Short mmCIF file of C-alpha atoms and ligand atoms in Angstrom, two decimals:
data_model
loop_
_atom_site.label_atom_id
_atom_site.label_comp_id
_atom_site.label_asym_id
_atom_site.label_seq_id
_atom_site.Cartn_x
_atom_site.Cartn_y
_atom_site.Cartn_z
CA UNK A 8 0.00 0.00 0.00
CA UNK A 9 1.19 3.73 -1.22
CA UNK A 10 1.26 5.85 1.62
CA UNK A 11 0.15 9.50 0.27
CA UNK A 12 -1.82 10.79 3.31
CA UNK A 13 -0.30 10.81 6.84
CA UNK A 14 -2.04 11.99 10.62
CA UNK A 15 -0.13 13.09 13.13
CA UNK A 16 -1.42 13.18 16.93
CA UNK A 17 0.27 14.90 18.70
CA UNK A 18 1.90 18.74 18.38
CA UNK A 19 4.68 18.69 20.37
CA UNK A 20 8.37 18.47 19.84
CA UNK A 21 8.46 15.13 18.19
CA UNK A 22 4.76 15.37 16.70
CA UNK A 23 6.06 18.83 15.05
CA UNK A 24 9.47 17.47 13.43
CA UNK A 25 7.86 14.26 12.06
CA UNK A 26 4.89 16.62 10.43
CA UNK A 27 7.88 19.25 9.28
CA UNK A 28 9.87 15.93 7.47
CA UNK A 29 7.02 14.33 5.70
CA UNK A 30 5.58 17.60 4.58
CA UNK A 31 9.09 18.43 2.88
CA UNK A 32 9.24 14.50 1.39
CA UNK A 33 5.98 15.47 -0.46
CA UNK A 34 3.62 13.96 1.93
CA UNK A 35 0.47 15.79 3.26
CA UNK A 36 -0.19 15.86 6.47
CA UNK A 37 -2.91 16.40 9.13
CA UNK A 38 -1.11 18.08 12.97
CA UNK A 39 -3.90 17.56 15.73
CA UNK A 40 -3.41 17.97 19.11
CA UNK A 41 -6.19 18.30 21.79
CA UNK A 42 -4.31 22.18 22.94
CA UNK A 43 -5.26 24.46 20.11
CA UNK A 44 -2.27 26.52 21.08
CA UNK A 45 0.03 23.36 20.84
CA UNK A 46 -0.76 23.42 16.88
CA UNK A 47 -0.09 27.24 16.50
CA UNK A 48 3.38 26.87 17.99
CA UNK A 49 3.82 23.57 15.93
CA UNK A 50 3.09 25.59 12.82
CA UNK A 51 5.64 28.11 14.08
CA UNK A 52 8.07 25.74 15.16
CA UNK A 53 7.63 23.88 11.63
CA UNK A 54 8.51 27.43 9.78
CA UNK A 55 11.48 28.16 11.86
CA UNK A 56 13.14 24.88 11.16
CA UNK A 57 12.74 24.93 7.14
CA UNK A 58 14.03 28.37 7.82
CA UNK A 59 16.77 27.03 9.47
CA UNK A 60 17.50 24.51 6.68
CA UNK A 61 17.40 27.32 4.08
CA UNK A 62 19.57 28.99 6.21
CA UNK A 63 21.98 25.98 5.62
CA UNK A 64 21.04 25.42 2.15
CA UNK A 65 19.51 22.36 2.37
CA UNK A 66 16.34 23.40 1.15
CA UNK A 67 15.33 25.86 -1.55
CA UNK A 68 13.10 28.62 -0.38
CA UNK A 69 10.23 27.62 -2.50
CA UNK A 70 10.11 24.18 -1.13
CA UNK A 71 9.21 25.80 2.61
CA UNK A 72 6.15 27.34 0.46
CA UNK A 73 5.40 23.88 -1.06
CA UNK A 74 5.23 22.00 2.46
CA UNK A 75 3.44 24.60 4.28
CA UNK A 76 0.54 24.08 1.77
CA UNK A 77 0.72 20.44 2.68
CA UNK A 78 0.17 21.06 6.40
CA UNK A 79 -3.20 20.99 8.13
CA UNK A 80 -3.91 21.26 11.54
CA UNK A 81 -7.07 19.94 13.70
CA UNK A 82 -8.15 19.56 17.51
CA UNK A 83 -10.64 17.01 16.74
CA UNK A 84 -9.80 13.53 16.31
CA UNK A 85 -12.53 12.43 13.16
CA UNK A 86 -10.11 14.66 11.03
CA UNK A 87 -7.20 12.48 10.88
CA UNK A 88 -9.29 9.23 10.57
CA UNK A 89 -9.55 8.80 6.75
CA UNK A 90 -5.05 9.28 6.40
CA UNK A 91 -3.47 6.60 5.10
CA UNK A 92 -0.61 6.58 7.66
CA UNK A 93 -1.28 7.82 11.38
CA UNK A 94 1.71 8.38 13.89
CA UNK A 95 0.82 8.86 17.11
CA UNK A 96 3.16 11.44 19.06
CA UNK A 97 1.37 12.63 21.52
CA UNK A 98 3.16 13.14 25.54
CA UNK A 99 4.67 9.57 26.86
CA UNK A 100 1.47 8.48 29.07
CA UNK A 101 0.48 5.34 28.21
CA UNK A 102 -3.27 5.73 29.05
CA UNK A 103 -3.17 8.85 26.91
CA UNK A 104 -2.15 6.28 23.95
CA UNK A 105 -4.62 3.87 23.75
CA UNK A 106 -7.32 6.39 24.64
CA UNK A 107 -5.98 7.96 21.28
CA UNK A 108 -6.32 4.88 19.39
CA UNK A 109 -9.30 3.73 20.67
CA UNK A 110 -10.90 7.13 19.96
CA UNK A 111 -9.51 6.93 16.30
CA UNK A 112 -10.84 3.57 15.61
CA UNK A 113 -14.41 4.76 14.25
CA UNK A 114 -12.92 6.89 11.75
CA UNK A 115 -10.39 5.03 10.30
CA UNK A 116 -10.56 3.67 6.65
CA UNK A 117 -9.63 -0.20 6.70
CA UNK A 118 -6.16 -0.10 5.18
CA UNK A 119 -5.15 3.16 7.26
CA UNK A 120 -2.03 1.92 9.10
CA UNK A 121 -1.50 3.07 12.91
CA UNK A 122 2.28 3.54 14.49
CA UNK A 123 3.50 5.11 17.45
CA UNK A 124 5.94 7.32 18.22
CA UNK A 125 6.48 5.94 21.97
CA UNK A 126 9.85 5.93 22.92
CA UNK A 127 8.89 3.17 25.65
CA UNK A 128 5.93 1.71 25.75
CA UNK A 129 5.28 -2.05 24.50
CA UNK A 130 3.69 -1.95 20.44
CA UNK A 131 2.43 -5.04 20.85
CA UNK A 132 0.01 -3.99 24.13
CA UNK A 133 -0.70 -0.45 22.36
CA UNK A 134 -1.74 -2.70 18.94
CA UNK A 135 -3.90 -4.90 21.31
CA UNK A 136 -5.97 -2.15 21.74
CA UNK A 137 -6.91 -1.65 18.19
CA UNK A 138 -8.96 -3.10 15.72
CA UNK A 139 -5.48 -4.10 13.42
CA UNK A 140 -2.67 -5.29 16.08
CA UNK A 141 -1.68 -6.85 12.00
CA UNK A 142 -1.41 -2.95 10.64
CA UNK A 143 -0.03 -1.65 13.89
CA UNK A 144 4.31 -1.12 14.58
CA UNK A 145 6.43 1.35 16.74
CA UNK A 146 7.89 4.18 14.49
CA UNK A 147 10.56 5.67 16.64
CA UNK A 148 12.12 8.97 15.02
CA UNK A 149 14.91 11.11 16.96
CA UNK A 150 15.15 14.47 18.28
CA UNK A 151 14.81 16.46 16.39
CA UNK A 152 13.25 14.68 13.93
CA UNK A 153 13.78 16.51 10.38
CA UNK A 154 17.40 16.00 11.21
CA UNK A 155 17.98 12.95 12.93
CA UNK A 156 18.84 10.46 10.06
CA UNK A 157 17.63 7.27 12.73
CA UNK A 158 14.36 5.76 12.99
CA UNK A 159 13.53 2.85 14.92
CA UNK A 160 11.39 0.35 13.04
CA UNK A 161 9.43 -2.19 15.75
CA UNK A 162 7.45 -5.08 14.99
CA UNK A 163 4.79 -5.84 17.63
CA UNK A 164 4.21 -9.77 17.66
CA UNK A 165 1.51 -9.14 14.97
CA UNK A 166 2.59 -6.63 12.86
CA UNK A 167 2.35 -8.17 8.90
CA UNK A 168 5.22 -7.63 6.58
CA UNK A 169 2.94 -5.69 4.23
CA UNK A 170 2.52 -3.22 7.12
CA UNK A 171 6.60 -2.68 7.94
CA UNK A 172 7.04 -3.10 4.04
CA UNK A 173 4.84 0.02 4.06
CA UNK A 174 6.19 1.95 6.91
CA UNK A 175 9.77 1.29 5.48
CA UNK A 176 8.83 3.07 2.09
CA UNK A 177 7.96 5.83 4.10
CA UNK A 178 10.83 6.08 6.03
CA UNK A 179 13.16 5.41 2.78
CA UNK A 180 11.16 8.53 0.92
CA UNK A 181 12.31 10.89 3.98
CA UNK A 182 15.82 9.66 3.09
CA UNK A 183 16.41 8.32 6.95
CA UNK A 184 18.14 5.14 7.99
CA UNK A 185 15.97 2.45 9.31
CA UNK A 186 16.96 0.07 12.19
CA UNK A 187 14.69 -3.19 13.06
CA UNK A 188 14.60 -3.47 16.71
CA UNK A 189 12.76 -5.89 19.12
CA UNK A 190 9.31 -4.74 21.16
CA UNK A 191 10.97 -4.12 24.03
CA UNK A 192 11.44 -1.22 27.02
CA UNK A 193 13.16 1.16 25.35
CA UNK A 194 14.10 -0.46 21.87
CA UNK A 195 17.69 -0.22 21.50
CA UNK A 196 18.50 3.94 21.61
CA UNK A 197 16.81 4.75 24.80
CA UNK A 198 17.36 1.22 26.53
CA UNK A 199 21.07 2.39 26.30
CA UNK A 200 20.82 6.74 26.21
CA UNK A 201 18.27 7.18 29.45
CA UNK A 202 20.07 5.08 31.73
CA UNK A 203 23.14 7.13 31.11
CA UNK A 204 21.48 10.06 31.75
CA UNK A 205 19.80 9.07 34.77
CA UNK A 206 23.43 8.13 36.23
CA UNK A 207 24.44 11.34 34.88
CA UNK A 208 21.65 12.65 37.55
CA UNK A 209 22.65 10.15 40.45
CA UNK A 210 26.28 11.64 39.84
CA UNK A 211 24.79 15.49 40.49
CA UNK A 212 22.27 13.78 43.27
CA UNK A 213 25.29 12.42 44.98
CA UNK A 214 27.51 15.43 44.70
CA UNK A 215 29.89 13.75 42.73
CA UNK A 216 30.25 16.68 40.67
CA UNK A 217 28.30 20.20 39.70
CA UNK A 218 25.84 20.27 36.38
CA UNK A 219 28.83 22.10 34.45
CA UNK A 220 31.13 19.48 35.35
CA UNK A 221 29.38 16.27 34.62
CA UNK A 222 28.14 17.47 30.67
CA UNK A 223 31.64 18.74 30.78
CA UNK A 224 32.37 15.45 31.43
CA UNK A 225 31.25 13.76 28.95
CA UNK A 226 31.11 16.79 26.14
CA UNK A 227 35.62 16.57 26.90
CA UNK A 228 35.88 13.13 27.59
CA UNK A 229 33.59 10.89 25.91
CA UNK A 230 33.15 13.51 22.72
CA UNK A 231 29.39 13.71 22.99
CA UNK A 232 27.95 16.59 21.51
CA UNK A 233 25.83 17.22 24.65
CA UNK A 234 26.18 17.13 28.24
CA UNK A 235 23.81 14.23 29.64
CA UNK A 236 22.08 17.00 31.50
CA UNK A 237 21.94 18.96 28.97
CA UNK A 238 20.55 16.13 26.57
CA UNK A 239 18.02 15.44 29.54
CA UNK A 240 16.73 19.35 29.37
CA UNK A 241 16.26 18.68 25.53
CA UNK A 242 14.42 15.41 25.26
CA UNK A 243 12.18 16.63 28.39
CA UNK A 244 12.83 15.48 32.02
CA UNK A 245 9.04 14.11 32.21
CA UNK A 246 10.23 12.29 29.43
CA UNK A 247 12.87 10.73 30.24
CA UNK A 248 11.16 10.00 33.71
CA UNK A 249 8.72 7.94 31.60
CA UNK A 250 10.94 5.93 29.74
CA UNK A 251 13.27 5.28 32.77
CA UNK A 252 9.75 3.74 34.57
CA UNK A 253 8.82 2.01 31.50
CA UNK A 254 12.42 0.37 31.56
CA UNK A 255 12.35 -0.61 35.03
CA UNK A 256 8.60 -2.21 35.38
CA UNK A 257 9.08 -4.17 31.86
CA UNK A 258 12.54 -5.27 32.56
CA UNK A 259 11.89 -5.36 36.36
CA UNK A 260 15.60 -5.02 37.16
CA UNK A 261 15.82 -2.17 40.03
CA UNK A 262 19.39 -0.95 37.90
CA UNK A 263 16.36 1.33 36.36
CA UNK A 264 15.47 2.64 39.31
CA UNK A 265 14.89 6.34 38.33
CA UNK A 266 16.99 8.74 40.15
CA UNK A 267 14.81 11.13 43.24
CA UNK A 268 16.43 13.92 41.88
CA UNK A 269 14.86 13.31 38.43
CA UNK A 270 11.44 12.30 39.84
CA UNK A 271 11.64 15.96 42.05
CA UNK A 272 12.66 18.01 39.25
CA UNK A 273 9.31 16.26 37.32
CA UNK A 274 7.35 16.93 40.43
CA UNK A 275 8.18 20.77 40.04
CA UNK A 276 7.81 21.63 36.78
CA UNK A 277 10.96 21.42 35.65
CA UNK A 278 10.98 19.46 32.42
CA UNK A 279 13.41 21.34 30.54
CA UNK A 280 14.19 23.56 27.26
CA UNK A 281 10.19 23.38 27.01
CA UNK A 282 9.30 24.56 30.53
CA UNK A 283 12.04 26.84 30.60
CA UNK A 284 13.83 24.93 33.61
CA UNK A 285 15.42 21.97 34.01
CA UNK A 286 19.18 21.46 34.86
CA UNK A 287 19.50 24.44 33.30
CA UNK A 288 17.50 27.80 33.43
CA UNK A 289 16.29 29.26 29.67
CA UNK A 290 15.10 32.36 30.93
CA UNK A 291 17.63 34.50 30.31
CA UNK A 292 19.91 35.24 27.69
CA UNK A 293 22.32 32.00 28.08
CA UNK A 294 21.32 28.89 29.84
CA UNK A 295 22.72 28.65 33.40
CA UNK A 296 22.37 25.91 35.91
CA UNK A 297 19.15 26.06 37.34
CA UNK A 298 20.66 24.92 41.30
P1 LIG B 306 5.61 17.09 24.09
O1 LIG B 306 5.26 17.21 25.53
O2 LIG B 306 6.48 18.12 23.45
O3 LIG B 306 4.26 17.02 23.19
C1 LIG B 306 3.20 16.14 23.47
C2 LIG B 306 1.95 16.73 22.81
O4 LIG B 306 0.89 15.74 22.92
C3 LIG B 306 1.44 18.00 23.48
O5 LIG B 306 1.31 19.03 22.51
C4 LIG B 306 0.07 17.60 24.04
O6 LIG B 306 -0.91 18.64 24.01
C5 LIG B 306 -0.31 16.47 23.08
N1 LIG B 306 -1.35 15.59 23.59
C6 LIG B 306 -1.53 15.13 24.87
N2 LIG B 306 -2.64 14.35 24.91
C7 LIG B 306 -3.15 14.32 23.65
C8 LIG B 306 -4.29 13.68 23.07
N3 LIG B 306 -5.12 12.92 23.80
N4 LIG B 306 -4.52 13.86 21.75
C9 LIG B 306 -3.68 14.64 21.01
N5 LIG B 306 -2.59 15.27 21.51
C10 LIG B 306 -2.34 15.10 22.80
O7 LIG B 306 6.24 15.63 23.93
P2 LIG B 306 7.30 15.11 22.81
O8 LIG B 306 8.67 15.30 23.34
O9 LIG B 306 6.90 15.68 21.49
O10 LIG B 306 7.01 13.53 22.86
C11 LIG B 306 5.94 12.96 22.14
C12 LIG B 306 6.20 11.49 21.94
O11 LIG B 306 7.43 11.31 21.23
C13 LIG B 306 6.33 10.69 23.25
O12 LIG B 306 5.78 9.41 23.05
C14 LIG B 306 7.84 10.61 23.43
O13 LIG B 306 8.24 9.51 24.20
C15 LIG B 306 8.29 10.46 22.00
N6 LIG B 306 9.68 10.84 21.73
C16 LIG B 306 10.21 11.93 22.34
C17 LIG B 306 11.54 12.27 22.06
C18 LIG B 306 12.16 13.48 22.70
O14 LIG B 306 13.40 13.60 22.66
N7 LIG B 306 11.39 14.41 23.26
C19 LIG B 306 12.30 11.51 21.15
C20 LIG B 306 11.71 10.42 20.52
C21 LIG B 306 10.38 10.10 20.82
#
């Protein structure tokens, strides 16, 4: 099946970089997002970045013109039922997820395919939910996601090869590198990236060293483009509080015991670049540690 049509649920970050990708690639797309605000800062956010990638010239001007005709956005639910693809990308609650796809179900045409942007939760429970666990798989894109060349392609235990065979054209088309990974907590990127974070966070917990030092750290010494704390403030601290409870209760190993200090930080609002405090405080002209 030729996938034309795609719905996105889900204006956030993510939900906004996946529409901003496949709108470039030629694909039309439907935002929606239950905050009406969410989808006029998505269409904002969407802008900037093509701006940014003219900026680099990656993209020709008129393109940005092109894929902002392809964008629609919505609130209601009914009007992404009749795309051929949906990607769900909406915040990392699991009960937020299947009410989603549950919801969708009456509206869907009967080849539409469902995926999921979850960076945690099992495909194979979220397909069970649905009326096609057979046209159901994981669809993991990176942050940020018109320039992260990974996605992570999961199979839940029913997913037919039609389906991925599908999915995979789609993924080919935005010109991104597709890796087959296993149904479980965390797939293979954040089953090995949040656990280092959250030890980056025991380390500042502990007083093993200040928020400077530690992404020093690892910036200096292990050549990673961001600090771990600095990489938590980005991906969202709620976020990564999520994943690090999906990876402990579906691996039930306490190593994934998430750190207090993270689960505080959650607690208070802090979640980061899009709270404007995490590790770091945004409110000013140039980030500064936040404690
Ligand atoms: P976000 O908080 O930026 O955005 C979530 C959006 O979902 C919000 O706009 C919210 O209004 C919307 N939403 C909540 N309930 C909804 C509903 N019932 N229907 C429609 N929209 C609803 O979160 P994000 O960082 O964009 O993450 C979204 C998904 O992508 C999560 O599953 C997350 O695990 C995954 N993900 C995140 C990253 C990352 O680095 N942030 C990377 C890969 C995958």
């Amino acid at each position: 099946m030729a996938i034309e049509t795609v719905g996105v649920v889900g204006a956030g970050h993510m939900g906004s970089g996946i529409a901003c990708a496949l709108a470039l690639a030629g694909f039309h797309v439907t935002l929606m997002d239950v905050d009406a605000q969410a989808l006029v800062c998505a269409a904002e956010s969407v802008a900037a970045q093509i701006d940014e990638m003219i900026a680099r010239g990656d993209v020709e001007p008129a393109e940005k013109t092109a894929a902002m005709a392809r964008l629609a956005s919505t609130t209601n639910l009914r009007d992404v039922g009749s795309r051929d693809l949906i990607i769900e990308a909406a915040s990392e609650i699991e009960a937020v997820k299947h009410r989603i796809f549950v919801d969708l179900t009456p509206y869907l045409s009967p080849d539409a395919i469902l995926t999921s942007n979850t960076s945690s939760f099992s495909v194979t429970r979220m397909a069970g939910v649905t009326d096609r666990p057979e046209q159901f798989m994981g669809l993991h894109f990176m942050n940020p996601a018109p320039s992260m060349p990974l996605v992570e392609l999961i199979r839940g235990i029913a997913t037919s090869k039609e389906t991925f065979d599908a999915v995979d054209a789609v993924i080919k088309r935005l010109g991104k590198t597709a890796v087959v990974v296993e149904d479980y907590p965390g797939f293979t990127v954040h089953r090995i990236l949040i656990p280092m974070i959250n030890e980056a966070v025991y380390a500042l917990y502990e007083g093993v060293g200040s928020v400077l030092d530690i992404d020093n750290s690892m910036r200096f010494g292990a050549n990673h483009p961001m600090g771990p704390l600095e990489l938590a403030d980005f991906i969202g601290l709620d976020t990564c509080l999520s994943i690090m409870t999906s990876l402990r209760n579906g691996l039930a190993d306490s190593k994934y015991r998430p750190c207090p200090l993270l689960v505080k930080y959650v607690e208070a609002g802090w979640l980061g670049r899009k709270t404007g405090r995490g590790f770091y405080d945004y409110r000013g002209e140039t980030p500064v540690p936040s404690r």
